[in-house]
């Protein structure tokens, strides 16, 4: 996002120096891991519960989590926790071929599973193209014949809007994450032991505005820049 880039420039750092590439878990099997790629959310607990409910119902083949870049979509997905009788995997590859290879492996298991595809521009990158390729592939249609394969698509808002306009996300339930100034009032969720003062709150809101004066209050800024642990 614009705000994160400005922070990097202010500290004389590149984007990769400010946001290091995600380290792959040791137990990654081919291109899947059962270890979440982010910490659990503290700001979007209601939305995390909504996502978990969708998955527990086992009705929808795919569920979308969408929101601005850096807002905390990966953290919401990481907050699903354990689901009885359902295996959860994160896709850590970067191409449709790697995803299809991974699916051929999990298809051999004896219980339903959920695959989380998290849009990412850090290495290994999973840009918007992979979602469009998947949703227009023969493999995607074949997956709907299986009772075992279900998906969570974690998408930036621009990608979500693009795929929706193409009709590729039709009938998928959506969990939307929105920036909100009242998040700053939940000081415990920000790992603070006291409420913010009016001056602190005003400064954070000013710092979190992008060049279009839109609020970019996201998980990265809150945890790594404004309130580092």
GROMACS .gro file of C-alpha atoms in nm:
model
  229
    1UNK     CA    1   0.000   0.000   0.000
    2UNK     CA    2   0.101   0.363  -0.038
    3UNK     CA    3   0.146   0.418   0.334
    4UNK     CA    4   0.383   0.124   0.376
    5UNK     CA    5   0.591   0.244   0.081
    6UNK     CA    6   0.617   0.592   0.232
    7UNK     CA    7   0.728   0.442   0.563
    8UNK     CA    8   0.998   0.243   0.383
    9UNK     CA    9   1.123   0.555   0.206
   10UNK     CA   10   1.125   0.752   0.531
   11UNK     CA   11   1.354   0.491   0.690
   12UNK     CA   12   1.568   0.462   0.375
   13UNK     CA   13   1.469   0.099   0.329
   14UNK     CA   14   1.345  -0.111   0.041
   15UNK     CA   15   1.005  -0.278   0.063
   16UNK     CA   16   1.171  -0.620   0.104
   17UNK     CA   17   1.387  -0.486   0.389
   18UNK     CA   18   1.082  -0.342   0.564
   19UNK     CA   19   0.868  -0.652   0.497
   20UNK     CA   20   1.099  -0.956   0.485
   21UNK     CA   21   0.989  -1.249   0.263
   22UNK     CA   22   0.779  -1.509   0.442
   23UNK     CA   23   0.992  -1.796   0.574
   24UNK     CA   24   0.862  -2.134   0.462
   25UNK     CA   25   0.772  -2.374   0.745
   26UNK     CA   26   0.994  -2.679   0.789
   27UNK     CA   27   0.708  -2.923   0.742
   28UNK     CA   28   0.607  -2.797   0.400
   29UNK     CA   29   0.508  -3.097   0.185
   30UNK     CA   30   0.564  -3.005  -0.179
   31UNK     CA   31   0.367  -2.677  -0.189
   32UNK     CA   32   0.132  -2.718   0.107
   33UNK     CA   33   0.176  -2.663   0.479
   34UNK     CA   34  -0.061  -2.713   0.770
   35UNK     CA   35   0.107  -2.431   0.963
   36UNK     CA   36  -0.060  -2.085   0.940
   37UNK     CA   37   0.152  -1.824   0.763
   38UNK     CA   38   0.052  -1.540   0.997
   39UNK     CA   39  -0.039  -1.477   1.359
   40UNK     CA   40  -0.404  -1.473   1.463
   41UNK     CA   41  -0.605  -1.154   1.425
   42UNK     CA   42  -0.691  -0.935   1.722
   43UNK     CA   43  -0.880  -0.666   1.533
   44UNK     CA   44  -1.117  -0.876   1.319
   45UNK     CA   45  -1.242  -1.146   1.554
   46UNK     CA   46  -1.601  -1.116   1.435
   47UNK     CA   47  -1.493  -1.167   1.074
   48UNK     CA   48  -1.272  -1.463   1.172
   49UNK     CA   49  -1.569  -1.623   1.344
   50UNK     CA   50  -1.781  -1.562   1.033
   51UNK     CA   51  -1.521  -1.739   0.817
   52UNK     CA   52  -1.503  -2.032   1.056
   53UNK     CA   53  -1.882  -2.067   1.051
   54UNK     CA   54  -1.884  -2.082   0.671
   55UNK     CA   55  -1.625  -2.360   0.681
   56UNK     CA   56  -1.801  -2.555   0.957
   57UNK     CA   57  -2.124  -2.553   0.757
   58UNK     CA   58  -1.945  -2.735   0.472
   59UNK     CA   59  -2.185  -2.594   0.213
   60UNK     CA   60  -1.979  -2.353   0.003
   61UNK     CA   61  -1.699  -2.481  -0.220
   62UNK     CA   62  -1.508  -2.153  -0.195
   63UNK     CA   63  -1.512  -1.854   0.038
   64UNK     CA   64  -1.353  -1.515  -0.027
   65UNK     CA   65  -1.176  -1.298   0.232
   66UNK     CA   66  -1.117  -0.955   0.080
   67UNK     CA   67  -0.988  -0.617   0.189
   68UNK     CA   68  -0.720  -0.352   0.131
   69UNK     CA   69  -0.355  -0.457   0.117
   70UNK     CA   70  -0.206  -0.518   0.461
   71UNK     CA   71  -0.533  -0.493   0.651
   72UNK     CA   72  -0.501  -0.841   0.803
   73UNK     CA   73  -0.659  -1.095   0.567
   74UNK     CA   74  -0.390  -1.356   0.631
   75UNK     CA   75  -0.441  -1.312   1.005
   76UNK     CA   76  -0.813  -1.372   0.973
   77UNK     CA   77  -0.742  -1.692   0.780
   78UNK     CA   78  -0.488  -1.794   1.044
   79UNK     CA   79  -0.757  -1.758   1.312
   80UNK     CA   80  -0.972  -2.043   1.180
   81UNK     CA   81  -0.815  -2.285   1.426
   82UNK     CA   82  -0.887  -2.658   1.417
   83UNK     CA   83  -1.200  -2.787   1.245
   84UNK     CA   84  -1.329  -3.129   1.346
   85UNK     CA   85  -1.281  -3.380   1.066
   86UNK     CA   86  -1.136  -3.120   0.826
   87UNK     CA   87  -0.771  -3.067   0.735
   88UNK     CA   88  -0.654  -2.712   0.663
   89UNK     CA   89  -0.361  -2.642   0.431
   90UNK     CA   90  -0.193  -2.323   0.311
   91UNK     CA   91  -0.068  -2.319  -0.046
   92UNK     CA   92   0.292  -2.193  -0.047
   93UNK     CA   93   0.366  -2.238  -0.417
   94UNK     CA   94   0.342  -1.974  -0.686
   95UNK     CA   95   0.186  -2.131  -0.996
   96UNK     CA   96  -0.122  -2.320  -1.111
   97UNK     CA   97   0.096  -2.621  -1.194
   98UNK     CA   98   0.225  -2.634  -0.836
   99UNK     CA   99  -0.128  -2.603  -0.701
  100UNK     CA  100  -0.254  -2.888  -0.920
  101UNK     CA  101   0.034  -3.105  -0.804
  102UNK     CA  102  -0.053  -3.027  -0.442
  103UNK     CA  103  -0.419  -3.111  -0.499
  104UNK     CA  104  -0.325  -3.449  -0.641
  105UNK     CA  105  -0.157  -3.521  -0.308
  106UNK     CA  106  -0.435  -3.413  -0.075
  107UNK     CA  107  -0.692  -3.598  -0.286
  108UNK     CA  108  -0.539  -3.917  -0.150
  109UNK     CA  109  -0.640  -3.833   0.206
  110UNK     CA  110  -0.948  -3.979   0.370
  111UNK     CA  111  -1.108  -3.662   0.506
  112UNK     CA  112  -1.226  -3.327   0.365
  113UNK     CA  113  -0.974  -3.047   0.343
  114UNK     CA  114  -0.962  -2.671   0.297
  115UNK     CA  115  -0.693  -2.508   0.084
  116UNK     CA  116  -0.611  -2.144   0.166
  117UNK     CA  117  -0.484  -1.943  -0.131
  118UNK     CA  118  -0.343  -1.616  -0.002
  119UNK     CA  119  -0.261  -1.347  -0.260
  120UNK     CA  120   0.096  -1.241  -0.195
  121UNK     CA  121   0.357  -1.023  -0.361
  122UNK     CA  122   0.638  -1.144  -0.138
  123UNK     CA  123   0.846  -1.444  -0.244
  124UNK     CA  124   0.710  -1.693  -0.334
  125UNK     CA  125   0.461  -1.458  -0.494
  126UNK     CA  126   0.100  -1.549  -0.566
  127UNK     CA  127  -0.026  -1.255  -0.774
  128UNK     CA  128  -0.378  -1.207  -0.906
  129UNK     CA  129  -0.300  -1.405  -1.221
  130UNK     CA  130  -0.295  -1.740  -1.041
  131UNK     CA  131  -0.653  -1.693  -0.920
  132UNK     CA  132  -0.780  -1.608  -1.267
  133UNK     CA  133  -0.592  -1.904  -1.415
  134UNK     CA  134  -0.737  -2.140  -1.155
  135UNK     CA  135  -1.094  -2.017  -1.185
  136UNK     CA  136  -1.093  -2.053  -1.565
  137UNK     CA  137  -0.917  -2.390  -1.575
  138UNK     CA  138  -1.061  -2.736  -1.640
  139UNK     CA  139  -0.903  -2.842  -1.311
  140UNK     CA  140  -1.126  -2.597  -1.123
  141UNK     CA  141  -1.441  -2.747  -1.276
  142UNK     CA  142  -1.315  -3.095  -1.193
  143UNK     CA  143  -1.262  -2.996  -0.830
  144UNK     CA  144  -1.631  -2.921  -0.792
  145UNK     CA  145  -1.705  -3.286  -0.849
  146UNK     CA  146  -1.513  -3.371  -0.531
  147UNK     CA  147  -1.669  -3.350  -0.187
  148UNK     CA  148  -1.323  -3.317  -0.034
  149UNK     CA  149  -1.186  -2.998  -0.191
  150UNK     CA  150  -1.285  -2.658  -0.054
  151UNK     CA  151  -1.105  -2.325  -0.075
  152UNK     CA  152  -1.051  -1.991   0.094
  153UNK     CA  153  -0.935  -1.714  -0.140
  154UNK     CA  154  -0.762  -1.428   0.043
  155UNK     CA  155  -0.769  -1.137  -0.203
  156UNK     CA  156  -0.673  -0.774  -0.218
  157UNK     CA  157  -0.973  -0.555  -0.287
  158UNK     CA  158  -0.856  -0.467  -0.639
  159UNK     CA  159  -0.820  -0.835  -0.727
  160UNK     CA  160  -1.156  -0.919  -0.572
  161UNK     CA  161  -1.327  -0.648  -0.778
  162UNK     CA  162  -1.151  -0.759  -1.096
  163UNK     CA  163  -1.248  -1.124  -1.056
  164UNK     CA  164  -1.602  -1.032  -0.956
  165UNK     CA  165  -1.647  -0.821  -1.269
  166UNK     CA  166  -1.547  -1.127  -1.472
  167UNK     CA  167  -1.811  -1.333  -1.294
  168UNK     CA  168  -1.551  -1.572  -1.153
  169UNK     CA  169  -1.656  -1.538  -0.788
  170UNK     CA  170  -2.029  -1.586  -0.840
  171UNK     CA  171  -2.219  -1.741  -0.547
  172UNK     CA  172  -1.915  -1.741  -0.321
  173UNK     CA  173  -1.976  -1.598   0.028
  174UNK     CA  174  -1.752  -1.301   0.106
  175UNK     CA  175  -1.593  -1.189   0.432
  176UNK     CA  176  -1.496  -0.822   0.389
  177UNK     CA  177  -1.244  -0.638   0.607
  178UNK     CA  178  -1.278  -0.263   0.644
  179UNK     CA  179  -1.053   0.002   0.793
  180UNK     CA  180  -1.218   0.177   1.085
  181UNK     CA  181  -1.090   0.452   1.318
  182UNK     CA  182  -1.269   0.288   1.611
  183UNK     CA  183  -1.010   0.008   1.595
  184UNK     CA  184  -0.781   0.249   1.779
  185UNK     CA  185  -1.020   0.246   2.075
  186UNK     CA  186  -0.958  -0.126   2.128
  187UNK     CA  187  -0.623  -0.078   2.299
  188UNK     CA  188  -0.602  -0.434   2.433
  189UNK     CA  189  -0.618  -0.567   2.076
  190UNK     CA  190  -0.322  -0.340   1.995
  191UNK     CA  191  -0.117  -0.493   2.278
  192UNK     CA  192  -0.136  -0.171   2.479
  193UNK     CA  193  -0.201  -0.149   2.853
  194UNK     CA  194  -0.389   0.181   2.836
  195UNK     CA  195  -0.616   0.373   2.598
  196UNK     CA  196  -0.458   0.611   2.349
  197UNK     CA  197  -0.453   0.980   2.430
  198UNK     CA  198  -0.634   1.219   2.197
  199UNK     CA  199  -0.301   1.346   2.061
  200UNK     CA  200  -0.174   0.992   1.998
  201UNK     CA  201  -0.494   0.895   1.822
  202UNK     CA  202  -0.486   1.209   1.606
  203UNK     CA  203  -0.122   1.148   1.509
  204UNK     CA  204  -0.188   0.784   1.413
  205UNK     CA  205  -0.487   0.877   1.197
  206UNK     CA  206  -0.280   1.143   1.019
  207UNK     CA  207   0.010   0.899   0.970
  208UNK     CA  208  -0.221   0.631   0.833
  209UNK     CA  209  -0.370   0.840   0.554
  210UNK     CA  210  -0.254   0.781   0.198
  211UNK     CA  211  -0.203   1.044  -0.072
  212UNK     CA  212  -0.578   1.038  -0.144
  213UNK     CA  213  -0.653   1.112   0.225
  214UNK     CA  214  -0.799   0.762   0.264
  215UNK     CA  215  -0.736   0.571   0.584
  216UNK     CA  216  -0.483   0.287   0.552
  217UNK     CA  217  -0.491   0.155   0.906
  218UNK     CA  218  -0.358  -0.196   0.858
  219UNK     CA  219  -0.213  -0.480   1.061
  220UNK     CA  220   0.143  -0.427   0.939
  221UNK     CA  221   0.153  -0.060   1.037
  222UNK     CA  222  -0.008  -0.127   1.373
  223UNK     CA  223   0.222  -0.413   1.472
  224UNK     CA  224   0.554  -0.326   1.308
  225UNK     CA  225   0.565   0.052   1.295
  226UNK     CA  226   0.319   0.213   1.535
  227UNK     CA  227   0.310  -0.043   1.817
  228UNK     CA  228   0.605  -0.281   1.778
  229UNK     CA  229   0.611  -0.560   2.036
   0.00000   0.00000   0.00000
